[in-house]
Amino acid sequence: MAKINGSDAMFKVLYEWNIDHVYGFPGGSFDSSMNAIHNWQDKIKFIEVRHEEAGSLAASAEYKLTGKVGVCFASAGPGAAHLFNGLYDAKYDHTPMVAIVANVPTSKQDIDFFQAFDEDKWFLDASVWCAQAKTAELLPVLMDEAIRQAYAKKGPAVLIISKDYGWQKIEDNFRVNYDAHVEDNYPAPTKASVEDAVKLLKEAKNPVVYFGLGAKDAGSELKEFAEKFKTPLLSSYLGKGIVEDNFPAYMGTIGRIGPKPANEIQSHADLVVWVGNNSPFSVLWFNKNAKVIQIDVDSAKFGKRHSTDVSMLADSKKGLRAIIDAGEDRMESPLYKASIADRENWDAWQASFKDSDESPVRPEPIWDVINKEAADDAIFAVDVGNVNVDQCRLLKMHDDQKWATSGLHATMGFGAPAALAAAEVYPDREVWQLAGDGGFAMMNQELLTMARYNMHILNIVFTNETLGFIQAEQEDESNQPLSGVILPDNDWAKVAEGMNVKGVTVRTKAEFEAAVKGWKKMDGPMLIDVKYTHKMPYSTELNSLDDPAFVKKYQAEDLKPFSYFADKYGMETDAATGASQHAEPEPDPEPDTTSGASQH
């Protein structure tokens, strides 16, 4: 029987799982596996990131964009510790990935050796599966197990390998279990659940659909459902793009980062068709008396965010299809008409600024260019901060465009590593990194990686000299003086040039458009530093159009409150509670000083 090094056997497993690249950063404790990377270089590409966190975030982003597990590695000690943000991002967003973590040689463990710590204990909470190989022969076995566990449990798997095991010769006889891996095949709904759902839908006055990432394969069914039953479509933030943004009945994302219509409409629903959605902030939305039809493949989700009247254990596509086929067409309700008009008013208000010459430049002119210039199959790697607000409201997703961000973990610095992953797996597609100056500062060193591999990535940095998302929280939620949010202005174009990336600074829509067109004609990466407005996005949490100071602050003279459209289309009462829709607003809540959570 032929012999093979333990680490080579491990990489053979990766190759036979059709994994053709890994992200990582070398270290002494990983030398045996670096040797394997050298031996496998013709089959598995090593993408050498400049920080281990970038590797783990890239591996997480890869599954979000492709549905295929991403793989990263790190050396013992500080290298291993740097993986945590990417692992938690994957765990929170239920994203399969594999992290290979080096450990010092077995003879040096448990004696306070250089860079040694009990890694298995560290990584247990950050993973869905974690194991340390006890023998060299187990390296290929556990690598195969790690991949299968990552897919099965929808999260990060961690394999810890001692340096000496990677060098040891073992028999080359392991059979990979790739052929045992099958695509997800979720159940169809029961007849009783469909009948109960149809009955509630028929009885409802103001039904809406609230969908999340679990409905990612049901975009056509969501649109057909909305058209047949005349239901506004609302989504979680991660549900953006499942239905194209220009679909008339799609009101957008509920929550702080979402547009005005979605946030206004949700409180008037008497029935919510809740599809593949587990947003933690949804406990704050919808009337508590509203009835809920919940469609999910995970029974633990039923009733978790709102009391549920019909629990449909089913694939979102199959569940929606069953209700569509069994239900009767509905007439447009006053809520539906008011919702469509409210959205049209919001869209027109946003569009009125697309040619603004305000300085520093407003968001709308810049995003108008992005919408016009981005290819129909462009990929957007979105960082964390106010960029999520602008992307959520202003980026008009369509066709085969994709995007990814750090959802529940909300890791600043996600944009650059996600762009690396996108450029690697989709080399023939446009990749746009969208980041604020705060988030970009955390992972800007990955410009070096983009330059090294000549990745065709457009990095757009929105420089507004503040941690805008936190500034808005301090101003609007906790009503405190600004503290720790102000950033120094930086010449990001000069930074990019120093990292062998073409850099351009722009201050107007015309300059930005010219820079984008220039990138489209060139190879490799580019960075555009947009000197961006310091004004905060429209506050959908306050949404006080009856307050002249609020209207003036956001230049919202052309916006109408939802009550205007409710009156116009004859909405007399809130169908869920019987309360007048025009009742006096509740007093502002006290500052949230206990949870530290931001309402996404």
Coordinates of C-alpha atoms in Angstrom, one line a residue:
M1 CA 0.0 0.0 0.0
A2 CA 1.3 3.5 -1.0
K3 CA 2.1 5.9 1.8
I4 CA 1.2 9.5 2.0
N5 CA 1.8 12.4 4.5
G6 CA -1.1 13.0 6.8
S7 CA -1.7 16.6 5.5
D8 CA -1.5 15.4 1.9
A9 CA -4.2 12.9 2.7
M10 CA -6.3 15.6 4.2
F11 CA -5.9 17.8 1.0
K12 CA -6.7 14.8 -1.1
V13 CA -10.1 14.7 0.6
L14 CA -10.6 18.4 -0.2
Y15 CA -9.8 17.8 -3.8
E16 CA -12.2 14.8 -4.0
W17 CA -14.9 17.0 -2.6
N18 CA -14.3 19.3 -5.6
I19 CA -12.8 22.0 -3.4
D20 CA -10.2 23.8 -5.6
H21 CA -9.0 26.6 -3.4
V22 CA -8.4 27.5 0.3
Y23 CA -7.9 30.8 2.1
G24 CA -5.2 31.2 4.7
F25 CA -2.0 32.6 6.2
P26 CA 1.0 30.4 6.9
G27 CA 2.6 29.9 10.3
G28 CA 5.2 27.6 11.8
S29 CA 2.7 25.2 13.4
F30 CA 1.1 24.8 9.9
D31 CA 4.3 23.9 8.1
S32 CA 3.4 20.3 7.4
S33 CA 0.2 21.4 5.8
M34 CA 1.9 24.2 3.9
N35 CA 4.1 21.5 2.4
A36 CA 0.9 19.7 1.3
I37 CA -0.4 23.0 -0.2
H38 CA 2.8 23.1 -2.2
N39 CA 2.4 19.5 -3.3
W40 CA -1.3 20.1 -4.3
Q41 CA -0.7 23.5 -6.0
D42 CA -1.7 22.2 -9.4
K43 CA -5.1 21.1 -8.1
I44 CA -5.9 23.4 -5.1
K45 CA -5.2 27.1 -5.3
F46 CA -3.8 28.8 -2.1
I47 CA -5.2 32.3 -1.7
E48 CA -2.8 34.0 0.8
V49 CA -4.8 36.6 2.6
R50 CA -3.1 39.2 4.7
H51 CA -5.1 38.4 7.9
E52 CA -6.6 35.2 9.0
E53 CA -10.0 36.9 9.8
A54 CA -10.2 37.8 6.1
G55 CA -9.7 34.1 5.2
S56 CA -12.5 33.0 7.5
L57 CA -14.9 35.7 6.3
A58 CA -14.1 34.8 2.7
A59 CA -14.9 31.2 3.4
S60 CA -18.2 32.2 5.0
A61 CA -19.1 34.5 2.1
E62 CA -18.3 31.8 -0.4
Y63 CA -21.2 29.6 0.6
K64 CA -23.5 32.7 0.8
L65 CA -22.7 33.4 -2.8
T66 CA -22.4 29.9 -4.2
G67 CA -24.0 27.3 -2.0
K68 CA -20.7 25.5 -1.8
V69 CA -18.6 25.1 1.4
G70 CA -15.6 27.4 1.7
V71 CA -12.3 26.4 3.4
C72 CA -9.8 28.4 5.4
F73 CA -6.9 27.7 7.7
A74 CA -4.8 29.3 10.4
S75 CA -1.8 28.5 12.5
A76 CA -1.8 28.0 16.2
G77 CA -2.2 30.8 18.8
P78 CA -2.9 34.2 17.3
G79 CA -3.6 32.8 13.8
A80 CA -6.3 30.6 15.3
A81 CA -7.8 33.4 17.4
H82 CA -8.1 35.6 14.3
L83 CA -10.6 33.1 12.8
F84 CA -13.4 33.8 15.3
N85 CA -15.3 36.6 13.5
G86 CA -15.6 34.5 10.3
L87 CA -16.7 31.5 12.3
Y88 CA -19.3 33.3 14.2
D89 CA -20.5 35.0 11.1
A90 CA -21.0 31.6 9.5
K91 CA -22.6 30.1 12.6
Y92 CA -25.1 33.0 13.0
D93 CA -26.0 33.0 9.3
H94 CA -26.2 29.2 9.1
T95 CA -23.4 29.0 6.6
P96 CA -21.4 25.8 6.0
M97 CA -17.7 26.3 6.0
V98 CA -14.6 24.5 7.2
A99 CA -11.7 25.9 9.2
I100 CA -8.4 23.9 9.5
V101 CA -6.6 25.0 12.7
A102 CA -3.0 24.1 13.4
N103 CA -1.8 23.0 16.8
V104 CA 1.8 22.6 18.1
P105 CA 3.3 19.2 17.9
T106 CA 1.8 16.6 20.2
S107 CA 5.0 16.4 22.3
K108 CA 4.7 20.1 23.1
Q109 CA 1.0 20.3 24.0
D110 CA -0.2 20.8 27.6
I111 CA 3.2 22.2 28.8
D112 CA 2.6 25.9 28.2
F113 CA 4.6 25.8 24.9
F114 CA 4.9 28.7 22.5
Q115 CA 1.5 29.7 20.9
A116 CA -0.2 26.6 22.4
F117 CA -3.6 26.6 24.0
D118 CA -6.6 24.3 24.3
E119 CA -8.0 25.0 20.9
D120 CA -10.8 22.5 21.0
K121 CA -12.3 24.2 24.0
W122 CA -12.0 27.6 22.3
F123 CA -13.8 26.6 19.1
L124 CA -16.6 24.5 20.5
D125 CA -19.0 27.5 20.8
A126 CA -17.9 29.0 17.5
S127 CA -18.7 25.9 15.5
V128 CA -21.4 23.3 14.8
W129 CA -18.7 20.6 14.9
C130 CA -15.2 20.6 16.3
A131 CA -12.6 17.8 16.6
Q132 CA -8.9 17.4 17.1
A133 CA -7.3 14.5 15.3
K134 CA -5.8 12.0 17.8
T135 CA -3.7 10.2 15.2
A136 CA -2.4 11.0 11.8
E137 CA -4.6 8.3 10.2
L138 CA -7.6 10.3 11.3
L139 CA -6.7 13.4 9.3
P140 CA -8.5 12.4 6.1
V141 CA -11.3 10.7 8.0
L142 CA -12.0 13.9 10.1
M143 CA -11.7 16.2 7.1
D144 CA -14.4 14.2 5.3
E145 CA -16.4 14.3 8.5
A146 CA -15.9 18.1 8.9
I147 CA -17.3 18.8 5.4
R148 CA -20.3 16.6 5.8
Q149 CA -21.1 18.0 9.3
A150 CA -20.8 21.6 7.9
Y151 CA -23.3 20.9 5.2
A152 CA -25.6 18.9 7.5
K153 CA -25.7 21.3 10.4
K154 CA -25.5 24.5 8.2
G155 CA -22.5 26.1 10.0
P156 CA -18.8 26.1 10.5
A157 CA -16.8 22.9 11.2
V158 CA -13.4 23.1 12.8
L159 CA -10.7 20.5 12.4
I160 CA -7.6 20.9 14.6
I161 CA -4.4 19.2 13.5
S162 CA -1.2 18.8 15.3
K163 CA 1.9 19.8 13.3
D164 CA 3.7 16.4 13.6
Y165 CA 0.6 14.5 12.4
G166 CA 0.8 16.4 9.1
W167 CA 4.3 15.0 8.4
Q168 CA 3.6 11.4 9.4
K169 CA 3.3 8.8 6.7
I170 CA -0.1 7.0 6.6
E171 CA -1.6 4.5 4.2
D172 CA -3.3 6.1 1.2
N173 CA -6.5 4.2 1.4
F174 CA -9.2 6.5 2.6
R175 CA -12.4 6.6 0.5
V176 CA -14.1 10.0 0.4
N177 CA -17.8 10.2 1.0
Y178 CA -18.6 12.9 -1.5
D179 CA -21.0 10.7 -3.4
A180 CA -23.1 10.3 -0.2
H181 CA -23.7 14.1 -0.2
V182 CA -27.2 15.1 -1.5
E183 CA -28.9 18.4 -2.2
D184 CA -31.5 19.5 0.4
N185 CA -34.9 18.0 -0.2
Y186 CA -37.4 19.6 2.0
P187 CA -41.0 18.3 2.6
A188 CA -44.2 19.4 1.0
P189 CA -47.0 20.8 3.2
T190 CA -49.7 18.6 4.6
K191 CA -53.2 18.9 3.2
A192 CA -54.6 20.1 6.5
S193 CA -52.0 22.9 6.9
V194 CA -52.8 24.1 3.3
E195 CA -56.6 24.1 4.0
D196 CA -56.1 26.0 7.3
A197 CA -53.9 28.6 5.6
V198 CA -56.3 29.1 2.7
K199 CA -59.1 29.6 5.2
L200 CA -57.2 32.3 7.2
L201 CA -56.2 34.0 3.9
K202 CA -59.8 34.2 2.8
E203 CA -60.9 35.7 6.1
A204 CA -58.2 38.3 6.4
K205 CA -58.8 41.9 5.6
N206 CA -55.1 43.1 5.5
P207 CA -52.8 40.2 4.7
V208 CA -49.1 40.6 4.1
V209 CA -46.2 38.3 3.3
Y210 CA -43.0 38.5 5.4
F211 CA -40.2 36.5 3.9
G212 CA -36.5 35.9 4.7
L213 CA -33.5 34.1 3.3
G214 CA -35.3 30.8 3.7
A215 CA -37.4 31.8 0.7
K216 CA -34.3 32.3 -1.5
D217 CA -35.5 29.8 -4.1
A218 CA -39.1 31.0 -4.1
G219 CA -38.9 34.4 -5.8
S220 CA -41.4 33.5 -8.6
E221 CA -43.9 32.0 -6.1
L222 CA -43.7 35.1 -3.9
K223 CA -44.5 37.3 -6.8
E224 CA -47.4 35.0 -8.0
F225 CA -48.7 34.9 -4.4
A226 CA -48.7 38.7 -4.2
E227 CA -50.5 39.1 -7.5
K228 CA -53.1 36.5 -6.8
F229 CA -53.9 37.4 -3.2
K230 CA -53.1 41.1 -3.4
T231 CA -50.6 41.0 -0.5
P232 CA -47.8 43.4 0.0
L233 CA -44.4 41.7 0.2
L234 CA -42.1 42.6 3.1
S235 CA -38.8 41.0 3.8
S236 CA -35.9 40.7 6.3
Y237 CA -32.7 42.4 5.2
L238 CA -31.2 39.1 4.1
G239 CA -34.3 38.5 1.9
K240 CA -33.4 41.4 -0.3
G241 CA -32.9 40.4 -3.9
I242 CA -35.1 37.3 -3.8
V243 CA -37.8 39.4 -5.4
E244 CA -36.4 42.1 -7.7
D245 CA -36.6 45.5 -6.1
N246 CA -38.7 47.0 -8.8
F247 CA -41.6 44.5 -8.3
P248 CA -44.5 46.8 -7.4
A249 CA -45.8 44.9 -4.4
Y250 CA -42.4 44.5 -2.8
M251 CA -42.2 47.1 0.0
G252 CA -38.7 46.3 1.0
T253 CA -37.1 45.4 4.4
I254 CA -38.8 46.0 7.7
G255 CA -36.5 47.6 10.4
R256 CA -34.2 50.5 10.9
I257 CA -32.3 50.0 7.6
G258 CA -35.4 49.5 5.5
P259 CA -37.5 52.0 3.6
K260 CA -40.4 53.9 5.0
P261 CA -43.3 51.9 3.4
A262 CA -42.3 48.5 4.8
N263 CA -42.1 49.9 8.3
E264 CA -45.4 51.7 8.1
I265 CA -47.4 48.9 6.5
Q266 CA -46.3 46.1 8.9
S267 CA -48.3 47.5 11.9
H268 CA -51.6 47.3 9.9
A269 CA -51.5 43.6 9.0
D270 CA -54.1 41.3 10.5
L271 CA -52.5 38.2 8.8
V272 CA -48.9 37.6 8.2
V273 CA -47.7 34.8 5.8
W274 CA -44.3 34.3 7.4
V275 CA -42.0 32.5 5.0
G276 CA -38.5 31.2 5.8
N277 CA -37.7 34.1 8.2
N278 CA -36.1 34.1 11.6
S279 CA -35.0 37.7 12.0
P280 CA -34.5 38.4 15.7
F281 CA -35.8 41.9 15.3
S282 CA -39.2 40.6 14.1
V283 CA -40.3 40.2 17.7
L284 CA -40.7 44.0 17.6
W285 CA -43.0 44.1 14.5
F286 CA -46.5 43.3 13.6
N287 CA -49.5 43.6 15.9
K288 CA -49.4 40.9 18.6
N289 CA -53.0 40.0 17.7
A290 CA -52.3 39.4 14.0
K291 CA -52.7 35.8 12.8
V292 CA -49.7 34.1 11.4
I293 CA -49.2 31.3 8.8
Q294 CA -45.6 30.3 9.2
I295 CA -43.8 28.3 6.5
D296 CA -40.4 26.8 7.6
V297 CA -38.3 23.7 7.3
D298 CA -37.3 23.9 10.9
S299 CA -40.0 23.2 13.4
A300 CA -38.1 24.9 16.1
K301 CA -38.8 28.2 14.4
F302 CA -42.6 28.0 14.7
G303 CA -43.8 30.6 17.2
K304 CA -40.3 31.8 18.0
R305 CA -40.8 35.4 16.9
H306 CA -44.6 35.7 16.9
S307 CA -47.5 33.4 18.0
T308 CA -48.4 31.1 15.1
D309 CA -51.8 30.0 14.0
V310 CA -50.8 27.7 11.1
S311 CA -47.5 25.9 11.3
M312 CA -46.5 24.6 7.8
L313 CA -43.5 22.4 7.9
A314 CA -42.5 22.6 4.3
D315 CA -40.1 24.0 1.8
S316 CA -41.0 27.6 1.1
K317 CA -41.4 27.0 -2.7
K318 CA -43.7 24.0 -2.1
G319 CA -45.7 25.7 0.6
L320 CA -46.4 28.9 -1.3
R321 CA -47.3 26.8 -4.4
A322 CA -49.7 24.7 -2.5
I323 CA -51.5 27.8 -1.1
I324 CA -51.5 29.5 -4.5
D325 CA -53.1 26.5 -6.2
A326 CA -55.7 26.0 -3.4
G327 CA -56.7 29.6 -2.7
E328 CA -59.1 32.0 -4.4
D329 CA -58.1 35.2 -6.0
R330 CA -58.6 38.3 -3.8
M331 CA -59.6 41.8 -4.8
E332 CA -57.3 44.7 -4.0
S333 CA -57.8 45.7 -0.4
P334 CA -57.5 49.3 0.9
L335 CA -54.3 48.3 2.6
Y336 CA -52.9 46.9 -0.7
K337 CA -53.8 50.1 -2.6
A338 CA -52.4 52.3 0.1
S339 CA -49.2 50.3 0.2
I340 CA -48.6 50.5 -3.5
A341 CA -49.2 54.3 -3.4
D342 CA -47.0 54.7 -0.3
R343 CA -44.1 52.9 -2.0
E344 CA -44.6 55.0 -5.2
N345 CA -44.4 58.2 -3.2
W346 CA -41.2 56.9 -1.4
D347 CA -39.6 55.9 -4.7
A348 CA -40.4 59.2 -6.3
W349 CA -38.9 61.1 -3.3
Q350 CA -35.7 59.1 -3.5
A351 CA -35.4 59.6 -7.2
S352 CA -35.9 63.3 -6.9
F353 CA -32.3 63.5 -5.5
K354 CA -30.5 61.4 -8.1
D355 CA -29.1 64.4 -9.9
S356 CA -28.5 66.5 -6.8
D357 CA -25.4 68.7 -6.8
E358 CA -25.2 68.9 -3.1
S359 CA -21.7 68.8 -1.7
P360 CA -20.5 66.5 -0.2
V361 CA -22.4 64.3 -2.6
R362 CA -25.7 62.7 -1.5
P363 CA -26.2 58.9 -1.6
E364 CA -28.9 59.0 -4.4
P365 CA -26.6 60.3 -7.2
I366 CA -23.9 57.7 -6.4
W367 CA -26.3 54.7 -6.2
D368 CA -28.1 55.9 -9.4
V369 CA -24.8 55.3 -11.2
I370 CA -24.3 51.9 -9.5
N371 CA -27.8 50.8 -10.6
K372 CA -27.1 51.9 -14.2
E373 CA -23.6 50.6 -14.5
A374 CA -23.6 47.3 -12.6
A375 CA -23.9 44.3 -14.9
D376 CA -27.0 42.1 -14.7
D377 CA -24.9 39.4 -13.1
A378 CA -22.9 41.7 -10.8
I379 CA -21.9 40.5 -7.3
F380 CA -22.0 43.0 -4.4
A381 CA -19.9 42.4 -1.3
V382 CA -21.5 44.6 1.3
D383 CA -19.7 45.7 4.5
V384 CA -21.5 46.6 7.7
G385 CA -22.7 50.1 8.8
N386 CA -24.7 52.8 7.1
V387 CA -23.8 51.1 3.8
N388 CA -26.4 48.5 4.7
V389 CA -29.0 51.3 4.9
D390 CA -28.1 52.8 1.5
Q391 CA -27.8 49.4 -0.2
C392 CA -31.1 48.2 1.3
R393 CA -33.0 51.3 0.1
L394 CA -31.2 52.4 -3.0
L395 CA -29.6 49.3 -4.8
K396 CA -32.2 47.9 -7.2
M397 CA -31.4 44.2 -7.4
H398 CA -32.4 42.4 -10.6
D399 CA -31.7 39.5 -12.9
D400 CA -28.9 37.3 -11.7
Q401 CA -27.2 39.8 -9.4
K402 CA -26.0 38.4 -6.1
W403 CA -25.0 40.0 -2.8
A404 CA -23.7 39.0 0.6
T405 CA -23.1 40.7 4.0
S406 CA -22.5 39.7 7.6
G407 CA -26.1 39.3 8.8
L408 CA -26.7 38.4 12.4
H409 CA -23.1 38.7 13.5
A410 CA -22.8 42.1 11.6
T411 CA -19.0 42.0 11.3
M412 CA -17.5 45.2 10.2
G413 CA -14.8 44.5 7.6
F414 CA -16.8 41.8 5.8
G415 CA -16.8 43.6 2.4
A416 CA -13.2 43.1 1.3
P417 CA -13.0 39.3 2.2
A418 CA -16.4 38.7 0.6
A419 CA -15.1 40.5 -2.5
L420 CA -12.1 38.2 -2.6
A421 CA -14.3 35.1 -2.5
A422 CA -16.6 36.5 -5.2
A423 CA -13.8 37.2 -7.5
E424 CA -12.3 33.8 -7.0
V425 CA -15.4 31.8 -7.6
Y426 CA -16.9 34.1 -10.3
P427 CA -13.8 35.4 -12.2
D428 CA -15.9 36.4 -15.2
R429 CA -18.4 38.5 -13.3
E430 CA -18.2 42.1 -12.0
V431 CA -17.5 42.3 -8.2
W432 CA -18.3 45.4 -6.3
Q433 CA -17.2 45.9 -2.8
L434 CA -19.5 48.5 -1.0
A435 CA -18.1 49.8 2.3
G436 CA -18.1 52.7 4.6
D437 CA -14.8 54.2 5.7
G438 CA -15.2 52.6 9.2
G439 CA -15.7 49.1 8.0
F440 CA -13.2 49.4 5.2
A441 CA -10.5 50.5 7.6
M442 CA -10.7 47.2 9.4
M443 CA -9.8 45.0 6.4
N444 CA -8.2 47.4 3.9
Q445 CA -5.0 45.3 3.9
E446 CA -6.8 42.8 1.6
L447 CA -6.2 45.3 -1.3
L448 CA -2.8 43.6 -1.3
T449 CA -4.5 40.3 -1.9
M450 CA -6.6 41.7 -4.7
A451 CA -3.6 43.2 -6.4
R452 CA -1.5 40.0 -6.0
Y453 CA -4.1 37.9 -7.8
N454 CA -5.1 40.7 -10.1
M455 CA -8.8 40.4 -9.1
H456 CA -11.2 42.5 -11.1
I457 CA -12.9 44.1 -8.0
L458 CA -14.3 47.6 -7.7
N459 CA -13.9 48.8 -4.1
I460 CA -16.2 51.7 -3.3
V461 CA -15.5 53.4 0.0
F462 CA -18.1 55.9 1.2
T463 CA -16.1 58.3 3.3
N464 CA -18.4 60.2 5.6
E465 CA -15.9 60.5 8.5
T466 CA -18.1 58.8 11.1
L467 CA -19.3 55.4 12.2
G468 CA -22.7 56.4 10.8
F469 CA -24.8 53.5 12.0
I470 CA -23.6 54.0 15.5
Q471 CA -23.9 57.8 15.3
A472 CA -27.6 57.4 14.3
E473 CA -28.2 55.1 17.2
Q474 CA -26.7 57.5 19.6
E475 CA -28.8 60.4 18.2
D476 CA -32.1 58.6 17.5
E477 CA -32.3 55.7 20.0
S478 CA -30.3 56.5 23.2
N479 CA -30.4 60.3 22.7
Q480 CA -26.9 60.7 24.0
P481 CA -24.0 63.0 23.0
L482 CA -21.9 61.6 20.2
S483 CA -19.1 59.5 21.6
G484 CA -16.3 57.6 19.8
V485 CA -17.9 57.7 16.4
I486 CA -16.0 60.5 14.6
L487 CA -13.3 59.3 12.1
P488 CA -10.5 61.2 10.5
D489 CA -10.8 61.9 6.8
N490 CA -8.4 59.6 5.0
D491 CA -7.0 59.5 1.5
W492 CA -8.1 56.0 0.6
A493 CA -7.0 56.4 -3.0
K494 CA -3.5 57.1 -1.9
V495 CA -3.7 54.0 0.4
A496 CA -4.8 51.9 -2.6
E497 CA -2.0 53.2 -4.8
G498 CA 0.4 52.2 -2.1
M499 CA -1.0 48.7 -2.2
N500 CA -0.7 48.5 -6.0
V501 CA -4.4 49.1 -6.6
K502 CA -5.5 52.0 -8.8
G503 CA -7.1 54.7 -6.6
V504 CA -9.4 57.5 -7.5
T505 CA -11.1 60.2 -5.3
V506 CA -14.4 61.5 -6.4
R507 CA -16.7 64.3 -5.1
T508 CA -19.5 64.4 -7.7
K509 CA -21.8 62.1 -9.6
A510 CA -20.0 62.8 -12.9
E511 CA -16.6 62.0 -11.4
F512 CA -17.9 58.8 -9.9
E513 CA -19.5 57.7 -13.2
A514 CA -16.3 58.4 -15.1
A515 CA -14.3 56.4 -12.6
V516 CA -16.7 53.4 -12.8
K517 CA -16.5 53.4 -16.6
G518 CA -12.7 53.5 -16.3
W519 CA -12.7 50.4 -14.1
K520 CA -14.9 48.5 -16.6
K521 CA -12.2 49.0 -19.3
M522 CA -9.2 47.8 -17.2
D523 CA -8.0 44.6 -15.7
G524 CA -7.4 44.1 -11.9
P525 CA -8.8 46.0 -8.9
M526 CA -9.6 49.6 -8.4
L527 CA -10.7 51.7 -5.4
I528 CA -13.0 54.8 -5.6
D529 CA -13.0 57.0 -2.5
V530 CA -16.4 58.8 -2.5
K531 CA -16.3 61.9 -0.3
Y532 CA -19.8 61.3 1.0
T533 CA -22.4 63.4 2.8
H534 CA -22.2 63.5 6.5
K535 CA -26.0 63.6 6.8
M536 CA -27.7 60.5 8.2
P537 CA -30.2 58.5 6.2
Y538 CA -33.9 59.1 6.7
S539 CA -34.9 57.7 10.1
T540 CA -37.7 55.2 9.7
E541 CA -37.7 54.7 13.4
L542 CA -38.7 58.3 14.1
N543 CA -40.6 58.8 10.8
S544 CA -42.2 62.0 12.2
L545 CA -43.6 63.7 9.1
D546 CA -45.9 65.8 11.3
D547 CA -42.8 67.4 12.8
P548 CA -41.6 70.4 10.7
A549 CA -38.0 70.0 12.1
F550 CA -38.0 66.3 11.0
V551 CA -39.2 67.2 7.6
K552 CA -36.6 69.9 7.2
K553 CA -33.8 67.7 8.4
Y554 CA -34.5 65.1 5.8
Q555 CA -35.8 67.4 3.0
A556 CA -39.0 65.3 3.2
E557 CA -41.5 67.9 2.0
D558 CA -42.7 65.6 -0.8
L559 CA -43.2 62.6 1.4
K560 CA -46.7 61.7 2.7
P561 CA -47.4 59.8 5.9
F562 CA -49.1 56.4 5.5
S563 CA -52.3 57.9 7.1
Y564 CA -52.7 60.0 3.9
F565 CA -52.9 56.9 1.7
A566 CA -55.0 55.1 4.3
D567 CA -57.6 57.9 4.1
K568 CA -57.4 58.0 0.4
Y569 CA -58.2 54.3 -0.1
G570 CA -60.7 54.0 2.8
M571 CA -58.8 52.2 5.5
E572 CA -60.9 53.0 8.5
T573 CA -59.5 50.8 11.2
D574 CA -56.6 48.5 12.0
A575 CA -58.1 45.1 11.2
A576 CA -56.0 43.4 13.8
T577 CA -57.0 45.5 16.8
G578 CA -59.9 47.7 15.8
A579 CA -57.9 50.7 16.8
S580 CA -58.0 53.8 14.7
Q581 CA -55.1 54.1 12.3
H582 CA -55.0 57.8 13.0
A583 CA -54.7 57.5 16.8
E584 CA -52.2 59.6 18.6
P585 CA -48.7 58.1 18.3
E586 CA -47.3 56.4 21.3
P587 CA -44.6 58.4 23.2
D588 CA -41.0 57.8 22.2
P589 CA -39.6 54.7 24.0
E590 CA -36.9 55.1 26.6
P591 CA -33.3 54.5 25.3
D592 CA -32.4 50.9 24.9
T593 CA -29.6 50.6 27.5
T594 CA -29.8 46.9 28.1
S595 CA -29.5 44.9 24.9
G596 CA -27.0 46.9 22.8
A597 CA -28.8 45.6 19.8
S598 CA -29.4 47.5 16.6
Q599 CA -32.7 47.0 14.8
H600 CA -31.8 45.6 11.4

